[in-house]
PDB file of C-alpha atoms in Angstrom:
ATOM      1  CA  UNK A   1       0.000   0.000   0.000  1.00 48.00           C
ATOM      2  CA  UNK A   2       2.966   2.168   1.148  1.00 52.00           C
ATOM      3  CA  UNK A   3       4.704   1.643  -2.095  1.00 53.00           C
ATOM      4  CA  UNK A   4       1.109   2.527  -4.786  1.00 52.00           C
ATOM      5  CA  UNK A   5       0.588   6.223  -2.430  1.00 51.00           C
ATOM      6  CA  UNK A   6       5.027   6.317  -2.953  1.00 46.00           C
ATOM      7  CA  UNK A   7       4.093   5.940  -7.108  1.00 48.00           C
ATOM      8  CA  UNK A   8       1.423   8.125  -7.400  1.00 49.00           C
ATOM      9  CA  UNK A   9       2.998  10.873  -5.442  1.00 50.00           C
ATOM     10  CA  UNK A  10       6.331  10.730  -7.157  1.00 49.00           C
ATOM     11  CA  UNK A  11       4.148  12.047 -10.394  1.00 50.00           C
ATOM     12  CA  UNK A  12       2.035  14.881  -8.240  1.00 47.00           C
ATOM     13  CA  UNK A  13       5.675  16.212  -7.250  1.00 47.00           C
ATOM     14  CA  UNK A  14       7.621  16.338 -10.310  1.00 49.00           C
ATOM     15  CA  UNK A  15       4.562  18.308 -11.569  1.00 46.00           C
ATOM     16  CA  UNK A  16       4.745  20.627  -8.560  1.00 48.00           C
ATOM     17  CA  UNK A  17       8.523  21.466  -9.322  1.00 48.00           C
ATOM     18  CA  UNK A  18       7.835  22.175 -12.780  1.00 46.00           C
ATOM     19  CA  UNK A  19       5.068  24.276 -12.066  1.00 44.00           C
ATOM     20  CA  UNK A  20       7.189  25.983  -9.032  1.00 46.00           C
ATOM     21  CA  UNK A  21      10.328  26.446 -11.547  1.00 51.00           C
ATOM     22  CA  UNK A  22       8.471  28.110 -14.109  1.00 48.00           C
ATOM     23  CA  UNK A  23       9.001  31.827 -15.710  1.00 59.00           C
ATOM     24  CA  UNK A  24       6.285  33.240 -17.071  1.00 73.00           C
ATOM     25  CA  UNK A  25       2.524  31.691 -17.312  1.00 68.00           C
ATOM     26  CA  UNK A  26       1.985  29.568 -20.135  1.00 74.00           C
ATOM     27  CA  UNK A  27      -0.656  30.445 -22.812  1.00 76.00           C
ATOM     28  CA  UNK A  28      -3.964  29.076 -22.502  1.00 74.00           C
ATOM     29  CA  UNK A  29      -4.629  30.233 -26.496  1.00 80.00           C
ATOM     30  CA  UNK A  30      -2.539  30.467 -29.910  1.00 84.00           C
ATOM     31  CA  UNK A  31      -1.457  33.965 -29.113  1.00 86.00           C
ATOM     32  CA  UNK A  32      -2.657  36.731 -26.730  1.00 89.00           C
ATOM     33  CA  UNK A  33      -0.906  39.681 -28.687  1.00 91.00           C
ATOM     34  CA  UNK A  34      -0.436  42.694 -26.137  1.00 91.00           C
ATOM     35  CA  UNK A  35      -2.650  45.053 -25.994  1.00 91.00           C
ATOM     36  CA  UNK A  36      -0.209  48.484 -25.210  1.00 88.00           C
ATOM     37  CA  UNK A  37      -3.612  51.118 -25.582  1.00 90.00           C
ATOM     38  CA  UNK A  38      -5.210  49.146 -22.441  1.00 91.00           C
ATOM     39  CA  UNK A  39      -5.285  50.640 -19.013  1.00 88.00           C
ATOM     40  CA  UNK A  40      -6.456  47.143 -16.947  1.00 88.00           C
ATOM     41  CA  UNK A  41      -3.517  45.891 -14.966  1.00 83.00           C
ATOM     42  CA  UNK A  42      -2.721  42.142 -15.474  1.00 85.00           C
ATOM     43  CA  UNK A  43       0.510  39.779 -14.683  1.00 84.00           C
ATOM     44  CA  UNK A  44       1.373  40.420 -17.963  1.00 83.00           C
ATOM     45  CA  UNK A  45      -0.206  42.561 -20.868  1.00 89.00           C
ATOM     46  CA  UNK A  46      -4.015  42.163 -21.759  1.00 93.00           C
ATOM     47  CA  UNK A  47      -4.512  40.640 -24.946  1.00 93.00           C
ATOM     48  CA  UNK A  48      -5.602  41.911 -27.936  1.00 93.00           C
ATOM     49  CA  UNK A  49      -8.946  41.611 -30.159  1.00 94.00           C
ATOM     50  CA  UNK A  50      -7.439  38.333 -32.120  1.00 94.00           C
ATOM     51  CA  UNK A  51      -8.849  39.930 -35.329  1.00 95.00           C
ATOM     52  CA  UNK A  52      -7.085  42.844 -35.025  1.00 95.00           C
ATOM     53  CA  UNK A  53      -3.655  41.090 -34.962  1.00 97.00           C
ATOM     54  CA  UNK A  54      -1.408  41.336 -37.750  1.00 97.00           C
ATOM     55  CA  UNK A  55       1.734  39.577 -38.773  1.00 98.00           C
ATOM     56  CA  UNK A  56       3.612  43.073 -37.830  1.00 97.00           C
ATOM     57  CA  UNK A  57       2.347  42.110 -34.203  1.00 97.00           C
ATOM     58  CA  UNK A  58       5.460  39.456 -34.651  1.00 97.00           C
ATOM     59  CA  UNK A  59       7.803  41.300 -36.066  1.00 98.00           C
ATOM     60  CA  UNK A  60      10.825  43.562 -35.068  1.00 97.00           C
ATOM     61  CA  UNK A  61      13.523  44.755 -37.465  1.00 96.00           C
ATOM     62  CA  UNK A  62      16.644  45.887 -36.885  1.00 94.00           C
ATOM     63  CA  UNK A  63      19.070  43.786 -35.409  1.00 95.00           C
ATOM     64  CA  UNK A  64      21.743  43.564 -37.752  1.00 95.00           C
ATOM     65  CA  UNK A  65      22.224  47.557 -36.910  1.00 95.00           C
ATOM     66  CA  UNK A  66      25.220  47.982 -33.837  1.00 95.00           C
ATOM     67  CA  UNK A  67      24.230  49.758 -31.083  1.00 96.00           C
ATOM     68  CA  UNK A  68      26.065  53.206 -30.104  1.00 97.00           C
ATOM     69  CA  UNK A  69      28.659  52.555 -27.440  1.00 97.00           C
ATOM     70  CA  UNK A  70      29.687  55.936 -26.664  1.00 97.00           C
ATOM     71  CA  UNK A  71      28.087  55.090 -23.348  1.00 96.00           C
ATOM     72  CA  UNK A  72      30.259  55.454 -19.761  1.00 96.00           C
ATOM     73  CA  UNK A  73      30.346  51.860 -19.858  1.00 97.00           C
ATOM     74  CA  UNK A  74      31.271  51.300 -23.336  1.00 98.00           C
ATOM     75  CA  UNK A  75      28.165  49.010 -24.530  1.00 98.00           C
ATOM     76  CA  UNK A  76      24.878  49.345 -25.747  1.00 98.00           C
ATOM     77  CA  UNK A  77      22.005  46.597 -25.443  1.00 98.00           C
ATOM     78  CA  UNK A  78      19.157  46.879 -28.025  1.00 97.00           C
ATOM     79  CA  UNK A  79      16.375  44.501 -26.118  1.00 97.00           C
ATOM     80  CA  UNK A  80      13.343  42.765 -28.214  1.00 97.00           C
ATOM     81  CA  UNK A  81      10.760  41.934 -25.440  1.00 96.00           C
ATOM     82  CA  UNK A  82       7.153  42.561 -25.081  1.00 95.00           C
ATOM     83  CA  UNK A  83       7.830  46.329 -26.021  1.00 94.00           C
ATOM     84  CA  UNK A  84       9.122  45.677 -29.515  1.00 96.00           C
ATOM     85  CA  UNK A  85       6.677  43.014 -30.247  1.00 97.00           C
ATOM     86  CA  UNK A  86       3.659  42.399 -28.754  1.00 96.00           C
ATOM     87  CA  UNK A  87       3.048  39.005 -29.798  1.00 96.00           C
ATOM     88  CA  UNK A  88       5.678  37.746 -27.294  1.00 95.00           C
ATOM     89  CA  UNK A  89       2.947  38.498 -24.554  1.00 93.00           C
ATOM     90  CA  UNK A  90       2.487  35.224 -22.577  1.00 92.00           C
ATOM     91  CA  UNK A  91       5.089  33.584 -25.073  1.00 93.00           C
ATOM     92  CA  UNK A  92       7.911  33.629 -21.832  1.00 94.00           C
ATOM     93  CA  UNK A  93      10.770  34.452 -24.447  1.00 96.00           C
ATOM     94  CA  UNK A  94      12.703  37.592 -25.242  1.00 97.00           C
ATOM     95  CA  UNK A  95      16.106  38.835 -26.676  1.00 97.00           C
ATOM     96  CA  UNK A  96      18.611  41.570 -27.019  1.00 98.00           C
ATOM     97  CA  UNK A  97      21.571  42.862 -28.859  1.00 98.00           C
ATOM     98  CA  UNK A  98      24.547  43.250 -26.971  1.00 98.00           C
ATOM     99  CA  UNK A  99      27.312  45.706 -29.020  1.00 98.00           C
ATOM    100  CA  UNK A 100      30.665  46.460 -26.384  1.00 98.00           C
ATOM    101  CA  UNK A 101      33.063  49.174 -27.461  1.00 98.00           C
ATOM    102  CA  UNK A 102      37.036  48.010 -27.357  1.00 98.00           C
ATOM    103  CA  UNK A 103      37.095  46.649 -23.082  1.00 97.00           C
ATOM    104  CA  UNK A 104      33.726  47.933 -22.569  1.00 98.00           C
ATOM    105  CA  UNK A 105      31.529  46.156 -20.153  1.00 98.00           C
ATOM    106  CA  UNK A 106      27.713  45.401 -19.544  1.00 98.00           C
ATOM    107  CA  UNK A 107      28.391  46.468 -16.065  1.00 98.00           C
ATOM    108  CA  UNK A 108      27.025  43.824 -12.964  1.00 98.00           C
ATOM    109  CA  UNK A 109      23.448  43.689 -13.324  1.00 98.00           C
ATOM    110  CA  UNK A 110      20.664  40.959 -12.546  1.00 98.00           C
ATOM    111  CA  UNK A 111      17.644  40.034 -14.877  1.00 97.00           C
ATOM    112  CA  UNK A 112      14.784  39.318 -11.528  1.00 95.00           C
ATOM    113  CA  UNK A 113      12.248  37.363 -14.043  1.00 95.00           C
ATOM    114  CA  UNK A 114      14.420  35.510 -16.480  1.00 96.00           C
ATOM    115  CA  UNK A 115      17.583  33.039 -17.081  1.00 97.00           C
ATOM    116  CA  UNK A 116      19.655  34.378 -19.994  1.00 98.00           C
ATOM    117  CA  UNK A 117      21.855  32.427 -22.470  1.00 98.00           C
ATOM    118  CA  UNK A 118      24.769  34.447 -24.359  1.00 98.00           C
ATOM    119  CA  UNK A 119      25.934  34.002 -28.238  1.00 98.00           C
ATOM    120  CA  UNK A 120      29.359  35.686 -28.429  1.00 98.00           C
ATOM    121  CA  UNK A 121      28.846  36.678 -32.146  1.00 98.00           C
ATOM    122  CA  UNK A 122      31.789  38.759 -32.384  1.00 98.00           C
ATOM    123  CA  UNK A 123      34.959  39.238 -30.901  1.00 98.00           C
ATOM    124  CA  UNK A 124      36.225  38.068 -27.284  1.00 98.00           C
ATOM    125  CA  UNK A 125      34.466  38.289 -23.940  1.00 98.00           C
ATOM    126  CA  UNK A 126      35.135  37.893 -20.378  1.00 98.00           C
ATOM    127  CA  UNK A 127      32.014  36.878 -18.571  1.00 98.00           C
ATOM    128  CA  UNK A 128      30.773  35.618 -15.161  1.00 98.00           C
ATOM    129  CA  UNK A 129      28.288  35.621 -12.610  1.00 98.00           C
ATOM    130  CA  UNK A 130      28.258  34.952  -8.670  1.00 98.00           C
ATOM    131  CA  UNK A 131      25.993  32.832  -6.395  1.00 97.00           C
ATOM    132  CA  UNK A 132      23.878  34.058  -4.031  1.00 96.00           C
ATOM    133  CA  UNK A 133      25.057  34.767  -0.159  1.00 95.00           C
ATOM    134  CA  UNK A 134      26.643  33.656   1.263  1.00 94.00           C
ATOM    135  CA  UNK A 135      28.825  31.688  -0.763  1.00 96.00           C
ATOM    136  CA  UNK A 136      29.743  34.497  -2.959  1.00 96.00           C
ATOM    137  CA  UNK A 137      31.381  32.460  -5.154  1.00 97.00           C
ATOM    138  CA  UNK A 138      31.911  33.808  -8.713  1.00 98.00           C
ATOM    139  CA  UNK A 139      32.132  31.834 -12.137  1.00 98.00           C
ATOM    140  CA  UNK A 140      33.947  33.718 -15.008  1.00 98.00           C
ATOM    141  CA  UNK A 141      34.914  32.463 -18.383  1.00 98.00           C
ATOM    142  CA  UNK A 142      36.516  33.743 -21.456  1.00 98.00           C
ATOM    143  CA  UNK A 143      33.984  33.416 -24.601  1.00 98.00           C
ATOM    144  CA  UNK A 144      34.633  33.545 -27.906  1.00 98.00           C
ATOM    145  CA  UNK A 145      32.758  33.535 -31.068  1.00 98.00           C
ATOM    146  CA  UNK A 146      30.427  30.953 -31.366  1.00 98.00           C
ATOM    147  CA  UNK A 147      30.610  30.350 -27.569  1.00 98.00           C
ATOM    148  CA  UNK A 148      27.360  30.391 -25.441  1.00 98.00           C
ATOM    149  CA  UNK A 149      27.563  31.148 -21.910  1.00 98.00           C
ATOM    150  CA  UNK A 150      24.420  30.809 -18.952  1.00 98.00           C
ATOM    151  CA  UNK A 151      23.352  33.308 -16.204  1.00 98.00           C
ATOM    152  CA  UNK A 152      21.051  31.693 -13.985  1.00 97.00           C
ATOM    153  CA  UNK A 153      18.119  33.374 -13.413  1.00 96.00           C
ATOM    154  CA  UNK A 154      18.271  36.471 -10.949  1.00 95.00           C
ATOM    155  CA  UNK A 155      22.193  36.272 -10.259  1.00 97.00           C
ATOM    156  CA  UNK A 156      24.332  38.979 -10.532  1.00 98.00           C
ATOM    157  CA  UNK A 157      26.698  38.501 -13.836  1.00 98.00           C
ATOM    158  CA  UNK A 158      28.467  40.907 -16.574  1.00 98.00           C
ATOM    159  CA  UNK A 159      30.447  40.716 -19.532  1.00 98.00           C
ATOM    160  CA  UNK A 160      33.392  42.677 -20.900  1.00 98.00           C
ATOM    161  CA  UNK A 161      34.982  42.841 -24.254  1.00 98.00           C
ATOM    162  CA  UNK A 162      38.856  42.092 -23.665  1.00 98.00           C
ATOM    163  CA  UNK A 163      39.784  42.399 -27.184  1.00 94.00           C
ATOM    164  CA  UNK A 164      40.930  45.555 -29.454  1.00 94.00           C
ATOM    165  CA  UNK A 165      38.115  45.530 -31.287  1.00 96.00           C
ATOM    166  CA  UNK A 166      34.400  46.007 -30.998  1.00 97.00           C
ATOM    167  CA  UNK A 167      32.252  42.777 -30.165  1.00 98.00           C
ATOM    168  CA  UNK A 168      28.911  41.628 -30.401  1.00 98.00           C
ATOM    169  CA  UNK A 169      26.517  39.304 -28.678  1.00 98.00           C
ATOM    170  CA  UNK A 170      22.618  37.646 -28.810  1.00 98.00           C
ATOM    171  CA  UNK A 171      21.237  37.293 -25.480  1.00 98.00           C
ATOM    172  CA  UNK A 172      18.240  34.839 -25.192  1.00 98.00           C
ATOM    173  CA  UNK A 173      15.954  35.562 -22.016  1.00 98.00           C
ATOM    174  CA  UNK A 174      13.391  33.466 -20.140  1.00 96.00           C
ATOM    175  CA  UNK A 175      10.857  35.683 -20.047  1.00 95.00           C
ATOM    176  CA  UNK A 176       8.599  37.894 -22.587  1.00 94.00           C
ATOM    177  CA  UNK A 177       9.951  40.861 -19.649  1.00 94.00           C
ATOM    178  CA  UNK A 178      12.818  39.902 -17.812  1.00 96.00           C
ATOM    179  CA  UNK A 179      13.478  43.142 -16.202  1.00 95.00           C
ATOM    180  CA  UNK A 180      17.280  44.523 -15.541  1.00 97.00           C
ATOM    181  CA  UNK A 181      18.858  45.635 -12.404  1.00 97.00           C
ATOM    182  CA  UNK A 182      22.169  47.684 -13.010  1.00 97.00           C
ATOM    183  CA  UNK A 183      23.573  47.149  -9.534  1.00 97.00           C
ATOM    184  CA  UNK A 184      25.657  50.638  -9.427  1.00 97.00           C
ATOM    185  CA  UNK A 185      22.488  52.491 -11.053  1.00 97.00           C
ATOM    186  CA  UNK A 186      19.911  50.782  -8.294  1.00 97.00           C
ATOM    187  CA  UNK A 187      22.449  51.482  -5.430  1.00 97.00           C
ATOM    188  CA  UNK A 188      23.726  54.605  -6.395  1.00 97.00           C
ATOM    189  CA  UNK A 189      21.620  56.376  -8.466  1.00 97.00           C
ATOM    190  CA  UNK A 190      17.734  55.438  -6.360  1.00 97.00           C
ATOM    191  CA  UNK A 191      15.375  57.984  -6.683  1.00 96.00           C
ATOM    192  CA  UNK A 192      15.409  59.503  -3.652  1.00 96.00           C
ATOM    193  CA  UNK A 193      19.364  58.663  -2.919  1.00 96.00           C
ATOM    194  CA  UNK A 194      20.069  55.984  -0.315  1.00 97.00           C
ATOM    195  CA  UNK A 195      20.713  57.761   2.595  1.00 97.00           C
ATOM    196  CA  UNK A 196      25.512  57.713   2.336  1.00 97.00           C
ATOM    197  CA  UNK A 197      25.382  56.867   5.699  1.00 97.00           C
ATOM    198  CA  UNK A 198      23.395  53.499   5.150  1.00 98.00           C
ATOM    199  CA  UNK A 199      25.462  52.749   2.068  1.00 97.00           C
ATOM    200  CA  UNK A 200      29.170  54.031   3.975  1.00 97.00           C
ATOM    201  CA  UNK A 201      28.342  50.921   6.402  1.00 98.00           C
ATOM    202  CA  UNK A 202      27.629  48.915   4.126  1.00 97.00           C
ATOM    203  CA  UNK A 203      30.847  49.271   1.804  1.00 97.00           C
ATOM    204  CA  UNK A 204      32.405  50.255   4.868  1.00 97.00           C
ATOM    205  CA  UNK A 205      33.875  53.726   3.370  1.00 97.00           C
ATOM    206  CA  UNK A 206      33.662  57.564   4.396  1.00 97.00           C
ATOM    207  CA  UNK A 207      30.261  59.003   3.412  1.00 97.00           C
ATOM    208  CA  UNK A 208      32.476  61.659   1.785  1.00 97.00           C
ATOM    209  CA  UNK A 209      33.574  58.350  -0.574  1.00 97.00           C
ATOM    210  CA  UNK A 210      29.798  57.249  -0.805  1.00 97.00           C
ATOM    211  CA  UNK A 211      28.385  60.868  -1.895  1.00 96.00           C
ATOM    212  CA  UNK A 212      31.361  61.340  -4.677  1.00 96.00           C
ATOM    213  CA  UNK A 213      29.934  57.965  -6.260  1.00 96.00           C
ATOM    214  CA  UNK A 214      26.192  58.809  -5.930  1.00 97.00           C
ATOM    215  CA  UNK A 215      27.212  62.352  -7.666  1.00 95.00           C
ATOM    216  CA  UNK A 216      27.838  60.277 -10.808  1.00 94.00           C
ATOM    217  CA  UNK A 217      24.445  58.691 -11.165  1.00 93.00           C
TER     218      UNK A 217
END
């Protein structure tokens, strides 16, 4: 008896974990193409009157264009989520364009909704990302083209272009919105400021250090 409840539980878990390890909902229809002009407030986008859908709905052009990286960082990401094209509503899939400037970097940033897999199209980069607390412990690896790297989903990870030319990479997301997190941006540059003092214990620096760097955001 023991052993029959052991089988039929085994199943009920396994689909448990998958539903638990999921991204974004799965469709309950062909397409639910988002509706940008409505003002109800879903988990996700509302979808559109199906017979108003067009194949431009799907579409998004530009790609093959590099991004300007006359940034402070030295790279430029070009996304294609929900924004761009509305039929990736409910889809759990997104993209972007990564373009890095001679040693630029996509500075340390975490994607909250998504895992993200990297195509080095271009050039050489130096990626990684670190585990969560406290273990701390970082992963780095030097990519080149063709190479495909993996940021777990929510970690903090970057990428910089160690080569004397300009390189390029296709990022594939879990998630029609994955959302990004610039750690220096979020820390330093909040809207109102993090009070120095809070952020001078926690880097354990003068405030007079702390209010320099938040001057630059």
């Amino acid at each position: 008896m023991a052993s029959a409840q052991l089988l039929l539980l085994v199943p009920l878990l396994l689909l448990i974990s998958c539903v638990v390890m999921a991204s974004d909902p799965s469709p309950l229809q062909d397409f639910c193409v988002a509706d940008a002009n409505s003002t109800v407030k879903v988990n996700g986008v509302v979808c559109k009157d199906p017979n108003l859908v067009t194949a431009g709905d799907f579409f998004f052009s530009g790609l093959n264009k590099a991004g300007n990286t006359s940034t402070p960082v030295g790279s430029r990401v070009t996304a294609v989520n929900v924004v761009q094209i509305p039929g990736l509503n409910t889809l759990g899939i997104s993209l972007a364009r990564v373009d890095y400037a001679p040693w630029g970097i996509n500075p340390p940033h975490t994607h909250p909704r998504a895992t993200e897999i990297l195509t080095v199209l271009e050039g050489t980069l130096l990626v990684g990302f670190v585990t969560s607390n406290t273990e701390n412990r970082l992963f780095t690896k030097v990519l080149y083209k063709g190479d495909v790297f993996v940021f777990p989903v929510g970690l903090i990870h970057f990428q910089q272009n160690i080569g004397y030319g300009p390189a390029v990479a296709l990022a594939a997301l879990s998630s029609q919105n994955p959302g990004v997190i610039t750690i220096a941006n979020a820390v330093f540059g909040s809207n109102p400021d993090i009070p120095a003092n809070i952020l001078a214990k926690a880097f354990q620096v003068e405030e007079a250090t702390i209010t320099k760097i938040q001057s630059k955001f």
